[in-house]
Coordinates of C-alpha atoms and ligand atoms in Angstrom, one line a residue:
M293 CA -18.6 28.6 -79.8
R294 CA -17.9 31.8 -77.9
G295 CA -14.2 32.7 -77.5
Y296 CA -13.1 29.6 -79.4
Y297 CA -10.8 30.1 -82.4
Q298 CA -9.1 27.5 -84.4
I299 CA -5.6 28.7 -85.3
P300 CA -5.1 28.4 -89.1
S301 CA -2.0 26.2 -89.7
G302 CA -0.3 28.9 -91.9
D303 CA -0.2 31.1 -88.8
L304 CA 1.3 28.3 -86.7
Q305 CA 4.0 27.8 -89.4
E306 CA 4.8 31.5 -89.4
L307 CA 5.0 31.6 -85.6
L308 CA 7.4 28.6 -85.6
L309 CA 9.6 30.3 -88.2
D310 CA 9.5 33.8 -86.5
S311 CA 10.2 32.4 -83.0
G312 CA 13.0 30.3 -84.4
S313 CA 14.7 33.2 -86.1
Y314 CA 14.4 35.5 -83.1
L315 CA 15.7 32.8 -80.7
H316 CA 18.7 32.4 -83.0
L317 CA 19.4 36.1 -83.0
F318 CA 18.9 36.3 -79.2
H319 CA 21.3 33.5 -78.3
H320 CA 23.8 34.5 -81.0
E321 CA 24.0 38.2 -80.1
R322 CA 24.2 37.4 -76.4
G323 CA 27.0 34.9 -76.9
R324 CA 24.9 32.0 -75.7
V325 CA 24.7 29.9 -78.8
E326 CA 25.0 26.6 -76.8
A327 CA 21.7 27.3 -75.1
S328 CA 19.8 28.0 -78.3
A329 CA 18.9 24.5 -79.4
A330 CA 17.3 23.5 -76.1
R331 CA 15.2 26.7 -75.9
L332 CA 14.2 26.3 -79.5
S333 CA 12.7 22.8 -79.0
E334 CA 11.0 23.9 -75.8
V335 CA 9.3 26.8 -77.6
Q336 CA 8.4 24.6 -80.6
A337 CA 6.7 22.1 -78.3
E338 CA 4.9 24.9 -76.5
I339 CA 3.6 26.3 -79.8
E340 CA 2.4 22.9 -80.9
R341 CA 0.6 22.4 -77.6
T342 CA -0.9 25.8 -77.1
G343 CA -0.7 27.8 -80.3
T344 CA 1.7 30.3 -78.8
Y345 CA 4.6 30.7 -76.3
W346 CA 5.6 32.8 -73.4
Q347 CA 8.8 34.7 -73.7
T348 CA 11.4 34.8 -70.9
D349 CA 12.1 38.2 -69.3
D350 CA 15.4 38.3 -71.1
E351 CA 13.9 37.4 -74.5
L352 CA 11.3 40.2 -74.0
A353 CA 13.7 42.8 -72.8
Y354 CA 16.3 42.2 -75.5
G355 CA 13.6 41.9 -78.2
A356 CA 12.3 45.4 -77.2
Q357 CA 15.8 46.8 -77.5
V358 CA 16.4 45.2 -80.9
A359 CA 13.0 46.5 -82.0
W360 CA 14.3 50.0 -81.3
R361 CA 17.5 49.2 -83.1
N362 CA 15.5 48.1 -86.1
S363 CA 13.3 51.2 -86.2
T364 CA 14.4 52.7 -89.5
R365 CA 12.8 56.1 -88.9
C366 CA 14.5 56.8 -85.6
I367 CA 17.6 59.0 -85.5
G368 CA 18.1 58.3 -81.8
R369 CA 19.1 54.6 -82.0
L370 CA 22.6 55.1 -80.6
H371 CA 21.0 54.6 -77.2
W372 CA 19.1 51.4 -78.0
Q373 CA 20.8 49.3 -75.3
S374 CA 19.8 51.8 -72.6
L375 CA 16.1 51.1 -73.0
T376 CA 14.5 50.2 -69.7
V377 CA 11.9 47.4 -70.2
R378 CA 9.0 47.1 -67.8
D379 CA 7.4 43.7 -68.0
M380 CA 3.7 44.2 -67.2
R381 CA 2.4 41.2 -69.0
H382 CA 0.7 39.9 -65.9
L383 CA -1.8 42.8 -65.6
S384 CA -5.4 42.0 -66.6
T385 CA -7.7 44.9 -65.9
A386 CA -7.9 48.4 -67.4
E387 CA -7.4 50.0 -64.0
E388 CA -4.1 48.1 -63.5
I389 CA -3.0 49.0 -66.9
F390 CA -3.9 52.7 -66.3
D391 CA -1.8 52.7 -63.1
A392 CA 1.1 51.2 -65.0
L393 CA 0.8 53.9 -67.6
I394 CA 0.9 56.6 -64.9
E395 CA 3.9 54.9 -63.4
H396 CA 5.6 54.8 -66.8
I397 CA 5.1 58.5 -67.3
Q398 CA 6.6 59.2 -63.8
V399 CA 9.6 56.8 -64.2
A400 CA 10.4 58.0 -67.7
T401 CA 9.9 61.7 -67.0
N402 CA 12.2 61.4 -63.9
G403 CA 11.8 65.1 -63.1
G404 CA 13.1 66.1 -66.5
K405 CA 16.0 63.7 -66.8
I406 CA 14.2 61.6 -69.3
R407 CA 14.8 57.8 -69.3
S408 CA 14.0 55.7 -72.4
T409 CA 11.4 53.3 -71.2
I410 CA 9.0 50.7 -72.6
T411 CA 6.1 49.1 -70.7
V412 CA 5.0 45.8 -72.2
F413 CA 1.5 44.5 -71.6
A414 CA 0.1 41.0 -72.3
P415 CA 0.5 39.9 -75.9
A416 CA -2.5 39.2 -78.2
A417 CA -3.7 35.7 -77.9
P418 CA -3.6 33.8 -81.2
G419 CA -6.5 34.7 -83.4
Q420 CA -7.7 37.3 -80.9
P421 CA -7.5 41.1 -80.8
G422 CA -4.9 42.4 -78.3
I423 CA -5.0 45.1 -75.6
R424 CA -5.1 48.5 -77.2
I425 CA -4.4 52.0 -76.1
W426 CA -6.4 54.3 -78.4
N427 CA -4.2 57.3 -77.9
P428 CA -1.2 57.6 -80.4
Q429 CA 0.9 58.9 -77.5
L430 CA 0.2 58.9 -73.7
I431 CA 0.4 62.7 -73.6
R432 CA -1.3 64.5 -76.5
Y433 CA -3.2 67.7 -76.9
A434 CA -6.9 67.8 -77.9
G435 CA -8.0 69.4 -81.2
Y436 CA -11.4 71.0 -81.0
R437 CA -13.2 71.7 -84.2
Q438 CA -15.1 75.0 -84.0
P439 CA -18.4 75.8 -85.7
D440 CA -16.6 78.0 -88.2
G441 CA -14.3 75.1 -89.2
S442 CA -11.2 76.4 -87.4
I443 CA -9.5 74.3 -84.8
V444 CA -8.4 75.0 -81.2
G445 CA -5.5 72.9 -80.1
D446 CA -3.7 70.3 -82.1
P447 CA -5.3 69.6 -85.5
L448 CA -3.6 66.2 -85.6
H449 CA -5.9 65.0 -82.8
V450 CA -9.3 66.3 -84.0
E451 CA -10.4 62.8 -85.0
L452 CA -9.3 61.2 -81.7
T453 CA -10.8 64.1 -79.7
E454 CA -14.1 63.5 -81.5
A455 CA -13.9 59.7 -80.9
L456 CA -13.3 60.4 -77.2
R457 CA -16.4 62.7 -77.1
R458 CA -18.4 59.8 -78.5
L459 CA -17.1 57.7 -75.6
G460 CA -18.5 60.2 -73.2
W461 CA -15.5 62.6 -72.6
Q462 CA -16.9 66.0 -71.6
G463 CA -14.0 67.8 -73.1
G464 CA -11.3 69.9 -71.4
A465 CA -10.9 73.5 -70.6
G466 CA -10.8 74.4 -74.3
T467 CA -7.2 75.8 -74.3
P468 CA -4.8 75.0 -77.2
F469 CA -3.0 72.6 -74.9
D470 CA -5.7 70.4 -73.2
V471 CA -4.2 67.0 -72.3
L472 CA -6.4 64.2 -73.6
P473 CA -7.7 61.4 -71.4
L474 CA -6.4 57.9 -72.1
V475 CA -8.5 55.1 -73.6
I476 CA -7.7 51.6 -72.8
Q477 CA -9.5 48.7 -74.5
L478 CA -9.1 45.1 -73.5
P479 CA -9.8 42.3 -76.0
N480 CA -13.5 42.0 -76.7
Q481 CA -14.5 44.6 -74.1
L482 CA -15.7 48.2 -74.4
P483 CA -13.1 51.0 -74.4
R484 CA -12.6 52.7 -71.0
L485 CA -11.7 56.4 -70.4
F486 CA -9.1 57.5 -67.8
E487 CA -8.2 61.1 -67.0
L488 CA -4.5 61.7 -66.5
P489 CA -3.6 63.4 -63.2
Q490 CA -2.2 66.8 -64.1
E491 CA 0.7 66.5 -61.8
V492 CA 2.3 63.6 -63.7
V493 CA 2.4 65.5 -67.0
L494 CA 5.6 67.6 -67.2
E495 CA 5.3 70.5 -69.6
V496 CA 7.8 73.1 -70.7
P497 CA 6.6 76.7 -71.2
L498 CA 8.4 78.2 -74.2
S499 CA 10.5 81.4 -74.0
H500 CA 13.2 82.8 -76.3
P501 CA 16.6 83.9 -75.0
D502 CA 16.6 87.1 -77.1
Y503 CA 12.9 88.0 -77.5
P504 CA 10.9 88.7 -74.4
W505 CA 7.7 88.9 -76.5
F506 CA 8.0 85.2 -77.2
T507 CA 6.7 84.2 -73.7
K508 CA 3.5 86.0 -74.4
L509 CA 2.6 83.7 -77.2
G510 CA 1.7 81.3 -74.3
L511 CA 3.3 78.3 -76.0
K512 CA 4.4 75.1 -74.3
W513 CA 5.0 71.4 -75.0
H514 CA 5.0 68.2 -73.0
A515 CA 8.4 66.8 -72.0
L516 CA 7.7 63.2 -72.8
P517 CA 6.9 61.6 -76.2
V518 CA 5.4 58.2 -75.4
I519 CA 4.2 56.4 -78.5
S520 CA 1.4 54.1 -77.4
N521 CA -0.4 52.9 -80.6
M522 CA 2.3 50.7 -82.2
R523 CA 2.6 46.9 -82.1
L524 CA 5.8 45.5 -80.8
E525 CA 6.6 42.2 -82.6
I526 CA 9.2 39.9 -81.1
G527 CA 9.7 36.3 -82.3
G528 CA 6.2 36.2 -83.8
I529 CA 4.5 37.4 -80.6
C530 CA 2.5 40.6 -81.0
Y531 CA 2.4 43.1 -78.1
T532 CA -0.4 45.4 -79.2
A533 CA 0.0 47.6 -76.2
A534 CA 3.7 48.4 -75.5
P535 CA 4.1 52.2 -75.0
F536 CA 7.7 53.4 -75.4
N537 CA 9.5 56.7 -75.1
G538 CA 12.8 58.4 -75.7
W539 CA 13.4 62.1 -75.3
Y540 CA 12.6 64.8 -77.9
M541 CA 14.7 66.1 -80.6
G542 CA 14.0 69.8 -80.8
T543 CA 12.8 69.9 -84.4
E544 CA 10.0 67.5 -83.7
I545 CA 8.4 70.3 -81.6
G546 CA 9.9 73.4 -83.1
A547 CA 9.7 72.5 -86.8
R548 CA 6.9 70.0 -87.1
N549 CA 4.4 70.2 -84.1
L550 CA 4.4 74.0 -83.8
G551 CA 5.5 74.9 -87.4
D552 CA 3.6 72.6 -89.7
V553 CA 0.7 74.3 -91.5
A554 CA -1.5 71.3 -90.6
R555 CA -0.4 71.5 -86.9
Y556 CA -0.1 74.6 -84.8
N557 CA 0.9 76.7 -87.9
L558 CA 2.9 79.2 -85.9
L559 CA 5.4 80.4 -88.5
P560 CA 3.3 83.4 -89.6
V561 CA 2.7 84.4 -85.9
V562 CA 6.4 84.2 -85.0
A563 CA 7.5 85.9 -88.3
E564 CA 5.2 88.9 -87.6
H565 CA 6.6 89.3 -84.1
L566 CA 10.0 89.2 -85.6
G567 CA 8.9 92.1 -87.8
L568 CA 9.4 90.2 -91.1
D569 CA 7.6 90.8 -94.3
I570 CA 5.4 87.8 -94.8
R571 CA 4.0 88.9 -98.1
S572 CA 7.0 87.7 -100.1
E573 CA 8.3 84.2 -99.7
R574 CA 11.7 85.5 -100.8
T575 CA 12.3 87.2 -97.5
L576 CA 12.7 83.7 -96.1
W577 CA 10.4 84.6 -93.3
K578 CA 9.4 81.0 -92.8
D579 CA 13.0 79.9 -92.5
R580 CA 13.9 82.6 -90.1
A581 CA 10.8 82.0 -88.0
L582 CA 11.6 78.3 -88.0
V583 CA 15.1 78.9 -86.6
E584 CA 13.9 81.1 -83.8
L585 CA 11.1 78.8 -82.9
N586 CA 13.6 76.0 -82.6
V587 CA 16.0 78.1 -80.6
A588 CA 13.1 78.7 -78.2
V589 CA 12.3 75.0 -77.9
L590 CA 15.9 73.9 -77.2
S591 CA 16.7 76.7 -74.8
S592 CA 13.4 76.4 -72.9
F593 CA 13.8 72.6 -72.4
A594 CA 17.4 73.3 -71.2
K595 CA 16.2 76.0 -68.9
H596 CA 13.7 73.7 -67.3
G597 CA 16.2 70.9 -66.9
V598 CA 14.3 68.6 -69.4
T599 CA 16.3 66.3 -71.7
I600 CA 16.3 67.3 -75.3
V601 CA 18.7 66.8 -78.2
D602 CA 19.3 69.3 -81.1
H603 CA 19.3 67.9 -84.6
H604 CA 23.1 68.4 -85.2
T605 CA 24.0 66.4 -82.1
A606 CA 21.4 63.7 -82.9
S607 CA 22.8 63.4 -86.5
R608 CA 26.3 63.0 -85.2
Q609 CA 25.2 60.4 -82.7
F610 CA 23.5 58.5 -85.5
L611 CA 26.8 58.3 -87.4
R612 CA 28.4 57.0 -84.2
H613 CA 25.6 54.4 -84.0
E614 CA 26.5 53.3 -87.5
E615 CA 30.1 53.0 -86.6
L616 CA 29.3 50.9 -83.5
E617 CA 27.0 48.7 -85.5
K618 CA 29.6 48.1 -88.1
Q619 CA 32.0 47.0 -85.4
A620 CA 29.3 44.5 -84.3
G621 CA 29.1 43.2 -87.8
R622 CA 25.7 44.8 -88.6
T623 CA 24.5 47.5 -91.0
V624 CA 22.0 50.1 -90.0
P625 CA 18.8 50.1 -92.1
A626 CA 17.4 53.6 -92.2
H627 CA 14.6 55.6 -93.9
W628 CA 16.5 58.6 -95.2
V629 CA 13.3 60.7 -95.5
W630 CA 12.7 60.3 -91.8
I631 CA 16.3 60.4 -90.6
V632 CA 17.2 63.8 -92.2
P633 CA 16.0 66.5 -89.8
P634 CA 13.2 68.8 -91.1
L635 CA 15.4 71.9 -90.4
S636 CA 18.8 72.6 -92.0
G637 CA 18.9 69.1 -93.5
S638 CA 22.0 69.7 -95.6
A639 CA 23.9 71.1 -92.6
T640 CA 23.7 67.7 -90.9
P641 CA 25.9 64.8 -91.9
V642 CA 23.0 62.3 -92.4
F643 CA 21.7 64.4 -95.4
H644 CA 24.9 63.4 -97.4
K645 CA 24.6 59.7 -96.8
T646 CA 22.3 58.6 -99.5
H647 CA 23.0 54.9 -99.4
Y648 CA 20.6 54.0 -96.6
K649 CA 18.5 50.9 -97.2
N650 CA 15.0 50.9 -95.6
T651 CA 15.0 47.2 -94.8
I652 CA 12.4 46.1 -92.3
L653 CA 14.0 43.7 -89.8
K654 CA 12.3 42.1 -86.8
P655 CA 11.8 42.5 -83.9
N656 CA 10.3 45.9 -84.8
F657 CA 7.5 48.3 -84.1
F658 CA 4.6 48.4 -86.6
Y659 CA 1.6 50.6 -87.1
Q660 CA -1.8 49.3 -86.3
Q661 CA -5.2 50.4 -87.4
A662 CA -6.8 53.0 -85.2
P663 CA -9.1 51.0 -82.9
W664 CA -12.1 53.3 -83.4
R665 CA -12.0 52.6 -87.1
D666 CA -11.5 48.9 -86.5
L667 CA -14.5 48.5 -84.2
P668 CA -17.3 47.2 -86.4
Q669 CA -15.0 44.7 -88.1
R670 CA -13.9 43.4 -84.8
Q671 CA -17.4 43.0 -83.5
L672 CA -18.2 41.0 -86.6
R673 CA -15.2 38.8 -86.1
W674 CA -16.3 38.2 -82.6
L675 CA -19.9 37.4 -83.4
G676 CA -18.9 35.3 -86.4
Ligands
LIG213 N1 7.4 63.2 -83.4 C1 6.6 62.8 -82.3 C2 6.2 64.1 -81.5 O1 6.5 65.2 -81.9 C3 7.4 61.9 -81.3 C4 8.0 60.7 -82.0 C5 9.0 60.0 -81.1 N2 10.1 61.0 -80.8 C6 11.1 60.7 -80.0 N3 12.0 61.6 -79.8 N4 11.2 59.5 -79.3 O2 5.5 64.0 -80.5

C-alpha cells in the first residue's frame, strides 16, 4: 500500500526508551523534576497511538543546545546555551524551506556579528526518509574538475558539484570561489535546486597586515559556516534537516581549507611569495606559510568586522567550558584528535589534556549518508 509503513516494534521500544531518557534529562537539568512524570506518560501514550510524538518548543530548543554540548569534536562549546533555535517544523514545501534558509543566513550573519543559530525543519516520520539538504554547508564553493584532471575551486566539493550538474545546474562563473546552489529534497520527492542570492552571502577578502602582495592572491572565504547535512537527534526524534552555525575558528580556514594539500593547497604559493626555499622541508617553509596564512585570515576577518576566534582563545574557552560543566556536575566528552587545533597544537592547553573520553551522548548531531548516494536504495524502499 502506497505510503503505508508498519513500524517494527523494536523501533517503538527504542523510541520509548530514548524519549524517556531525554525527558528525564530535560526536566532534571531545568529544575522541573515534578513535571517529568506527567509529560512522560503523555508522550508514551502519543507514541503508542501514533508511532511518534511532537516535542514542545522548549524540548526542541533545549535539545538542540544539548546536542551542541555533546558534540565531542567541537572546541566552541562554551557557548552552547547561547544557541538561537528557530522552529520551522511547520514548513512543508521546498520553497518555504529555501526562504527559511535564506533567513537563517541573514539572521546568523547579522552583518558580521555572527549569531550561533539552528533552524529545525520537520522531523522524519517513522519509517520514512526525512527532509534533506544535499549541501554539507549552506555556503560552499564549487570544485570543477578540468579536462587535465586539475581542479578549479574547492576539491572537497567536486562530487557535490558534479551531482548538482546532473540535477541540471549550469555551473557558475568558473572562479575558485563560486557559491554552490542549494538542493532541497522532501521525502519521496525529487531534489530541487535553488540559487542563493549573492547579497546574502557575506565573504571576507583576505589581506595580510605586513605583506601587500598577499591581496593579489585574490583569496577570500565566507563568513558563515552553516553545517546542513547532519541529523539532529533529540529524544529519539530525528531531524534530518536542521542546519546550524557558529562562527569560524581561524585555523579552519587558514590551516585546513586553504592549506590542506587536498583543498586549496596554498602553502607552496604563500611560501614562494615569502621568498622561502621550498625545495627543502627543513627550512620549515610549510610551517612559516601556515602561520602567515592564518595571520591573514584572522586579521582580515577582524578588519571586516566579522566574528572569528583564534585557536589560543578557543582552547582557553574550552577549558573554561570544562570548568563550568564540572560545576554543573557533568564531565565534557571530547575527541582529542578534533579538539587540538591543526596549528601550534602543543602551544594550546588542550594538547596537554590527554584524558578526554570520546563518549557519544544524546541529544547529538550525527552524520548521514550523502543523499545522492542513497537515492537508488531509497527508491527501492519506496517501491517495495
Ligand atoms: N571546518 C568547517 C569549515 O571550515 C566548519 C565546521 C564548523 N565550524 C564552526 N566554527 N562552527 O567550513
